[in-house]
mmCIF file of C-alpha atoms in Angstrom:
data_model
loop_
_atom_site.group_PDB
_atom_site.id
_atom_site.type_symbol
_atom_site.label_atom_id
_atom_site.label_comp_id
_atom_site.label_asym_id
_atom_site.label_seq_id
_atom_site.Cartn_x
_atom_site.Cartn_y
_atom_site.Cartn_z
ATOM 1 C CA UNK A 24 0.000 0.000 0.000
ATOM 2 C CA UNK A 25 1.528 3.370 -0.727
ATOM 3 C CA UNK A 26 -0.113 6.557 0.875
ATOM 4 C CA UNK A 27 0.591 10.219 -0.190
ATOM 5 C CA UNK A 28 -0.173 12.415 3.045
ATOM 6 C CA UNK A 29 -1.115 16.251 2.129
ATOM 7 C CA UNK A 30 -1.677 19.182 4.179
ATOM 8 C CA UNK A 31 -0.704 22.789 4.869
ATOM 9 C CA UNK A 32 2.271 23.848 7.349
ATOM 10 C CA UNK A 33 0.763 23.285 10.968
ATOM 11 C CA UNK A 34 -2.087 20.674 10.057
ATOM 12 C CA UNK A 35 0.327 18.318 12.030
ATOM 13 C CA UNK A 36 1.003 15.762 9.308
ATOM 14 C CA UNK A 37 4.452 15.269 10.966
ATOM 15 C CA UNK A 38 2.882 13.922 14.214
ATOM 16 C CA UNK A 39 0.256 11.861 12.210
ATOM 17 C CA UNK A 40 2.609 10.211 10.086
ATOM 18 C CA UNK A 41 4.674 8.420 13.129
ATOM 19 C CA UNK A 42 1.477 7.938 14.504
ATOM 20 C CA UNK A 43 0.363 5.962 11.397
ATOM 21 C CA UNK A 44 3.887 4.306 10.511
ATOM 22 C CA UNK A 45 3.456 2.761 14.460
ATOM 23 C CA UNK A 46 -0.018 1.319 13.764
ATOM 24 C CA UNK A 47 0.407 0.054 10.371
ATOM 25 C CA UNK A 48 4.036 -0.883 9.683
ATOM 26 C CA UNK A 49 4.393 1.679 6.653
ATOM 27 C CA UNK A 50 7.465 3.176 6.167
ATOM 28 C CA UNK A 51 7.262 7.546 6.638
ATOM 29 C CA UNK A 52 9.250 8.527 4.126
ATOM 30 C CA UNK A 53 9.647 12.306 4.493
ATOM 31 C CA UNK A 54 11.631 13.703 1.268
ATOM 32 C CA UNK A 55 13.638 16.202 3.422
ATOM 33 C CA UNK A 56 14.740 13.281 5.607
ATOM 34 C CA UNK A 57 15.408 11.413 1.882
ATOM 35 C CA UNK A 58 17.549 14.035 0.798
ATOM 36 C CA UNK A 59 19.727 14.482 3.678
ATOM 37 C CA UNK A 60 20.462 10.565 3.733
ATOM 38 C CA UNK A 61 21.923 10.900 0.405
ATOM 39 C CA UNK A 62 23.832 13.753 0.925
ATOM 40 C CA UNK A 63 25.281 12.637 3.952
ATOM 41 C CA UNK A 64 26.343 8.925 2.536
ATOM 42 C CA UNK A 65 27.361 10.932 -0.425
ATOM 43 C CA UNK A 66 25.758 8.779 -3.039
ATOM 44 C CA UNK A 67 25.257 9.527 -6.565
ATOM 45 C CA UNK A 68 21.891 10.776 -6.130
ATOM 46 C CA UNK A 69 22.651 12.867 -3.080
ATOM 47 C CA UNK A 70 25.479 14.516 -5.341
ATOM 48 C CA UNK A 71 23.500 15.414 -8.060
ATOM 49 C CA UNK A 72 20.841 16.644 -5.669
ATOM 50 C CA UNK A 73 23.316 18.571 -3.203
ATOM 51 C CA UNK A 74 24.414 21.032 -6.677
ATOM 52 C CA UNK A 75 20.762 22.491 -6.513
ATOM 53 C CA UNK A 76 20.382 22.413 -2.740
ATOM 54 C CA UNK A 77 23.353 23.985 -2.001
ATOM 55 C CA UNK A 78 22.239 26.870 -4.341
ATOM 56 C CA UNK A 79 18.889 27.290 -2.798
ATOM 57 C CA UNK A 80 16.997 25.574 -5.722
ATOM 58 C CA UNK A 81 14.399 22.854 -6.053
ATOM 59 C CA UNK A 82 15.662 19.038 -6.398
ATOM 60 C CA UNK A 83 14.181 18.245 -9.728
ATOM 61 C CA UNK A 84 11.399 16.108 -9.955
ATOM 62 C CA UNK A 85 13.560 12.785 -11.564
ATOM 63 C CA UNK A 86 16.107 12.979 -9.084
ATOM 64 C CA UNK A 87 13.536 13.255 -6.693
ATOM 65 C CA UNK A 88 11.445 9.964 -7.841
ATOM 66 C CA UNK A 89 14.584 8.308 -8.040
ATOM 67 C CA UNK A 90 15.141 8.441 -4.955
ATOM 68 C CA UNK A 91 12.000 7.814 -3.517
ATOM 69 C CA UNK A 92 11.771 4.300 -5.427
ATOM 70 C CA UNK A 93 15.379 3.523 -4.333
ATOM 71 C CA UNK A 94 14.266 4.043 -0.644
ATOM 72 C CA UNK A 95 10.986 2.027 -1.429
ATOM 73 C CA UNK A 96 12.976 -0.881 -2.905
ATOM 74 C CA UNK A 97 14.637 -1.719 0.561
ATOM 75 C CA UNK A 98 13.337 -4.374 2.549
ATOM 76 C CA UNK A 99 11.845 -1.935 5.664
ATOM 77 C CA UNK A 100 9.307 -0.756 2.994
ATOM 78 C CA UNK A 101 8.066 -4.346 1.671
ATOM 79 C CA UNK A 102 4.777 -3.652 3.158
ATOM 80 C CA UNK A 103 4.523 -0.259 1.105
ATOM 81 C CA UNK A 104 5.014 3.588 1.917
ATOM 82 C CA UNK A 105 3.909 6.691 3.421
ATOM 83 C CA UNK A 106 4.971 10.067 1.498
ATOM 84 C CA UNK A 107 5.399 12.853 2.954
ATOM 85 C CA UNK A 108 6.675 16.228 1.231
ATOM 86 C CA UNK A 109 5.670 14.450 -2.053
ATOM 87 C CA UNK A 110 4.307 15.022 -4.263
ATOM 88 C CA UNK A 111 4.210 19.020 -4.506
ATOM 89 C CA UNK A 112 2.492 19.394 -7.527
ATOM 90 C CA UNK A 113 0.519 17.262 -10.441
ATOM 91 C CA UNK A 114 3.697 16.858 -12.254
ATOM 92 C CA UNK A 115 5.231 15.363 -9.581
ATOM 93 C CA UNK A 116 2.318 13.201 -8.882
ATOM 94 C CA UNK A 117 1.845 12.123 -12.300
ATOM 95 C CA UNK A 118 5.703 10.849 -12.621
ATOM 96 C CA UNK A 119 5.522 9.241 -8.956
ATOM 97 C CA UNK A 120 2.192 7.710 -10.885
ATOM 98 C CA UNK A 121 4.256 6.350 -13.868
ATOM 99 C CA UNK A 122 7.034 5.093 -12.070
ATOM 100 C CA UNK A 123 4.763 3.210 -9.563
ATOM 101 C CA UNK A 124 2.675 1.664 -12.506
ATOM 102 C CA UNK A 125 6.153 0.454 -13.889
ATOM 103 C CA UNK A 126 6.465 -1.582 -10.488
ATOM 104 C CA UNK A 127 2.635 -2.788 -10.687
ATOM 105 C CA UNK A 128 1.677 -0.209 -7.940
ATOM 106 C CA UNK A 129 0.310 2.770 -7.412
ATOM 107 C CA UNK A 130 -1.218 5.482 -5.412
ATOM 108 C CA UNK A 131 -3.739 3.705 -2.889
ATOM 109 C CA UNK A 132 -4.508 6.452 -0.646
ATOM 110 C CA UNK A 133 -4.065 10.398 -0.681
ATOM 111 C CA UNK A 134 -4.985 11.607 2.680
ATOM 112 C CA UNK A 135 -5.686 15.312 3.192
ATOM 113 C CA UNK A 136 -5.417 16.672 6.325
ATOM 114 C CA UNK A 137 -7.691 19.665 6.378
ATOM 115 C CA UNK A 138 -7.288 22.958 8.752
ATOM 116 C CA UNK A 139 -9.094 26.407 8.209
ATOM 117 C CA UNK A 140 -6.572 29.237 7.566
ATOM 118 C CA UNK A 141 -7.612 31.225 11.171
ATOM 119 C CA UNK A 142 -6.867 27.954 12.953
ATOM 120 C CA UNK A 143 -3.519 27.223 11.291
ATOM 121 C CA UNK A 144 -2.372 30.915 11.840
ATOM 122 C CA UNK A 145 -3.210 29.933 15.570
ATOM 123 C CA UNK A 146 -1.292 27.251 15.975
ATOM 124 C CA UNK A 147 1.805 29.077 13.775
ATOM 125 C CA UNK A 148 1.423 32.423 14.830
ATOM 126 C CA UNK A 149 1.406 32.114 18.494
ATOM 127 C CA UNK A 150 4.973 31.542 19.730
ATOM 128 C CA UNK A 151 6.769 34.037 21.317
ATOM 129 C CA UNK A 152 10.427 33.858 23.026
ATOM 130 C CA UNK A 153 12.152 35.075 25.972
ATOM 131 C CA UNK A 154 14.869 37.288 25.056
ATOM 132 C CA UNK A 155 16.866 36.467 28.495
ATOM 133 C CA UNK A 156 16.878 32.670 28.883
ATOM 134 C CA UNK A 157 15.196 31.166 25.585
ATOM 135 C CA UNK A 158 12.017 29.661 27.252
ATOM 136 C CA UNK A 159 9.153 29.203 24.045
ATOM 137 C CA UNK A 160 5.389 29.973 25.016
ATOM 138 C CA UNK A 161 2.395 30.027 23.072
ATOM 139 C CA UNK A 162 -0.083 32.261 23.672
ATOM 140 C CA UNK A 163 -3.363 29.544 23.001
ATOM 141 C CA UNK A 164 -1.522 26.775 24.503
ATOM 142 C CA UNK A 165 0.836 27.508 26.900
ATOM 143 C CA UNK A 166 0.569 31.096 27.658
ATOM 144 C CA UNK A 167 2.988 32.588 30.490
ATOM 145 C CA UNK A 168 1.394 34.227 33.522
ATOM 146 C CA UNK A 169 1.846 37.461 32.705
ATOM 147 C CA UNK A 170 1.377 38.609 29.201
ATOM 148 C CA UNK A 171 4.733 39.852 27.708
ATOM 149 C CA UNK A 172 7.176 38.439 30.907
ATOM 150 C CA UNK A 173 9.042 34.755 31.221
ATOM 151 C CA UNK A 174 7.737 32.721 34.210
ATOM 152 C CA UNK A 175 11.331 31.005 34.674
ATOM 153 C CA UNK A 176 13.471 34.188 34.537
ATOM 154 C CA UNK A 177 11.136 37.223 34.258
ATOM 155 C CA UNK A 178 12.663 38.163 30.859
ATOM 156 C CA UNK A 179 11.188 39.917 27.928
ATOM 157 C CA UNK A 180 9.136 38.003 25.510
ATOM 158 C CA UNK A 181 9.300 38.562 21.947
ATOM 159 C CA UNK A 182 7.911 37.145 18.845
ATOM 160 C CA UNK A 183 10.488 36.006 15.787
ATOM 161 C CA UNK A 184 9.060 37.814 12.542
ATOM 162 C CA UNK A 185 8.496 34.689 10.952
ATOM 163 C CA UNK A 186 6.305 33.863 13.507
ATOM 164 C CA UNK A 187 4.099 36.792 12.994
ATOM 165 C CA UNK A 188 0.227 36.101 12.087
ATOM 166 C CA UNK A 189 0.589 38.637 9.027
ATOM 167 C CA UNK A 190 4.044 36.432 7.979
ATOM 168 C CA UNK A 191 2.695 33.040 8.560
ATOM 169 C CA UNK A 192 -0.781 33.608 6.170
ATOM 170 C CA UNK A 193 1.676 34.741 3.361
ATOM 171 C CA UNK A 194 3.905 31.490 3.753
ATOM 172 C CA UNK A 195 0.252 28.946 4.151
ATOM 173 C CA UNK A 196 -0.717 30.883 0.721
ATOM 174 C CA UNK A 197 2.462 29.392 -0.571
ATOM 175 C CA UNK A 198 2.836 26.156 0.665
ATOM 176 C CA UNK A 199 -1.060 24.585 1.187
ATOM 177 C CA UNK A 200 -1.207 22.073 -1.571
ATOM 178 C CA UNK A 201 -2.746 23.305 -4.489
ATOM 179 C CA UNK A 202 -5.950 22.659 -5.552
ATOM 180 C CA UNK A 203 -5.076 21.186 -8.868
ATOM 181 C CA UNK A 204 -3.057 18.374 -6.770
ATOM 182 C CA UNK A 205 -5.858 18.057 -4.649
ATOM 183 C CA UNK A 206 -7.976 17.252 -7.877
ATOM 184 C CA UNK A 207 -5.680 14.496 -9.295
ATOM 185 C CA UNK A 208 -6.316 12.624 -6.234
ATOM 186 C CA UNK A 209 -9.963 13.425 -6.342
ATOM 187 C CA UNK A 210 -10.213 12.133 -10.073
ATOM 188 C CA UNK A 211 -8.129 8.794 -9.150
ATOM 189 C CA UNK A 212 -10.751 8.204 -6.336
ATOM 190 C CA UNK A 213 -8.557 7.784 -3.789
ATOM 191 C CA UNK A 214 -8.626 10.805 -2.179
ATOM 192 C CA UNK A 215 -9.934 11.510 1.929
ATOM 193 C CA UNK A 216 -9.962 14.499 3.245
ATOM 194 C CA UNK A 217 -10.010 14.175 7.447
ATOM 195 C CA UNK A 218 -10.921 17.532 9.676
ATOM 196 C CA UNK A 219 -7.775 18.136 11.111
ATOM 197 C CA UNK A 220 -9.271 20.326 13.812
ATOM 198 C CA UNK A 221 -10.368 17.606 15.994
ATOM 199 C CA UNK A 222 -7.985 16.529 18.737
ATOM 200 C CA UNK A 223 -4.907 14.471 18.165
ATOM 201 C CA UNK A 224 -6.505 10.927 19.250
ATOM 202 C CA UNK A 225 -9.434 11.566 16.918
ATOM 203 C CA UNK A 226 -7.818 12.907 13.848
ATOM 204 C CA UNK A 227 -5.417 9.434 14.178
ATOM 205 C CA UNK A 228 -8.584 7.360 14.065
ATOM 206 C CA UNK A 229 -9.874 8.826 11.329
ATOM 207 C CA UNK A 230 -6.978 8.844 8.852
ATOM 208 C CA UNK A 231 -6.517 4.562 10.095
ATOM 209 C CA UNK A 232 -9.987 4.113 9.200
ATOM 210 C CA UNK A 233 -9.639 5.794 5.880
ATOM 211 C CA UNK A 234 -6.368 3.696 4.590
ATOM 212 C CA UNK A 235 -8.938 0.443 6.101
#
């Protein structure tokens, strides 16, 4: 079974997909994780795929699927895959589509993880930072004392720019999965979409009983 997991920044697909590699035995492969593998063991395809990160570029899209069938070729993944970080776009999806069909496989499940924009700019947009000593805070779920001072060391709080509501609804705008993806999925029938504003126990039930 191979699963494509899709969601914007903060709908917590990170903490879903361990969740679901635990219960069903499918491998998380997150592409970031993929990439830094490669580079690090210095392989061919971490080479050719260092040149463009190293510049700040994109990993093209065949180095990319290469990868991502040599890692589901190993013995861990026998049972299938869970992808996460790919694909990006419906050219991606369409080659991970081709190459899987070459292997007698294919897409099985595309689960998207769905999260209004106010409540992801509440989870994102919350954090703020004691100047002094470090300590993180959020002001929804885990809000110091007093507004604006550390509990530990009575420090100034601060918030990082990129942490600021305006700043985080730019960056969902460009990195929500777009709706075209969204559609390919929808078209192959194998799409769910799971309210990821329920808690974290309930939004883990849902997405097992959509791969049953």
């Amino acid at each position: 079974m191979y699963i494509v997991l899709l969601g914007p920044p903060g709908a917590g697909k990170g903490t879903q997909a361990q969740r679901i590699a635990a219960a069903t035995g499918l491998v998380h492969i997150s592409t970031g994780d993929m990439f830094r593998e490669h580079v690090r063991n210095n392989t061919e395809l971490g080479q050719l795929a260092n040149q463009y990160m190293s510049r700040g570029e994109l990993v093209p899209d065949d180095v990319t699927v290469k990868m991502l069938l040599e890692r589901i070729s190993r013995e861990d993944a026998a049972a299938g895959a869970m992808f996460d970080g790919f694909p990006r776009n419906v050219v991606q999806a369409k080659a991970l589509d081709d190459a899987l069909a070459a292997r007698g496989a294919r897409i099985d499940r595309a689960l998207l993880i769905t999260v209004s924009d106010e409540e992801l700019v509440a989870r994102l947009g919350g954090r703020w930072i004691c100047r002094n000593c470090g300590k993180l805070y959020h002001e929804r779920n885990d809000p110091p004392k007093q507004p604006g001072v550390c509990d530990a060391c009575g420090g100034e709080l601060y918030q990082r720019d990129d942490d600021r509501p305006e700043v985080v609804r730019a960056r969902l705008e460009k990195q929500k999965p777009p709706a075209d993806l969204i559609e390919h999925y929808r078209k192959a029938g194998v799409l769910r979409e799971i309210d990821g504003e329920r808690s974290l126990d309930d939004v883990t039930a849902a997405l097992l009983e959509a791969i049953r």
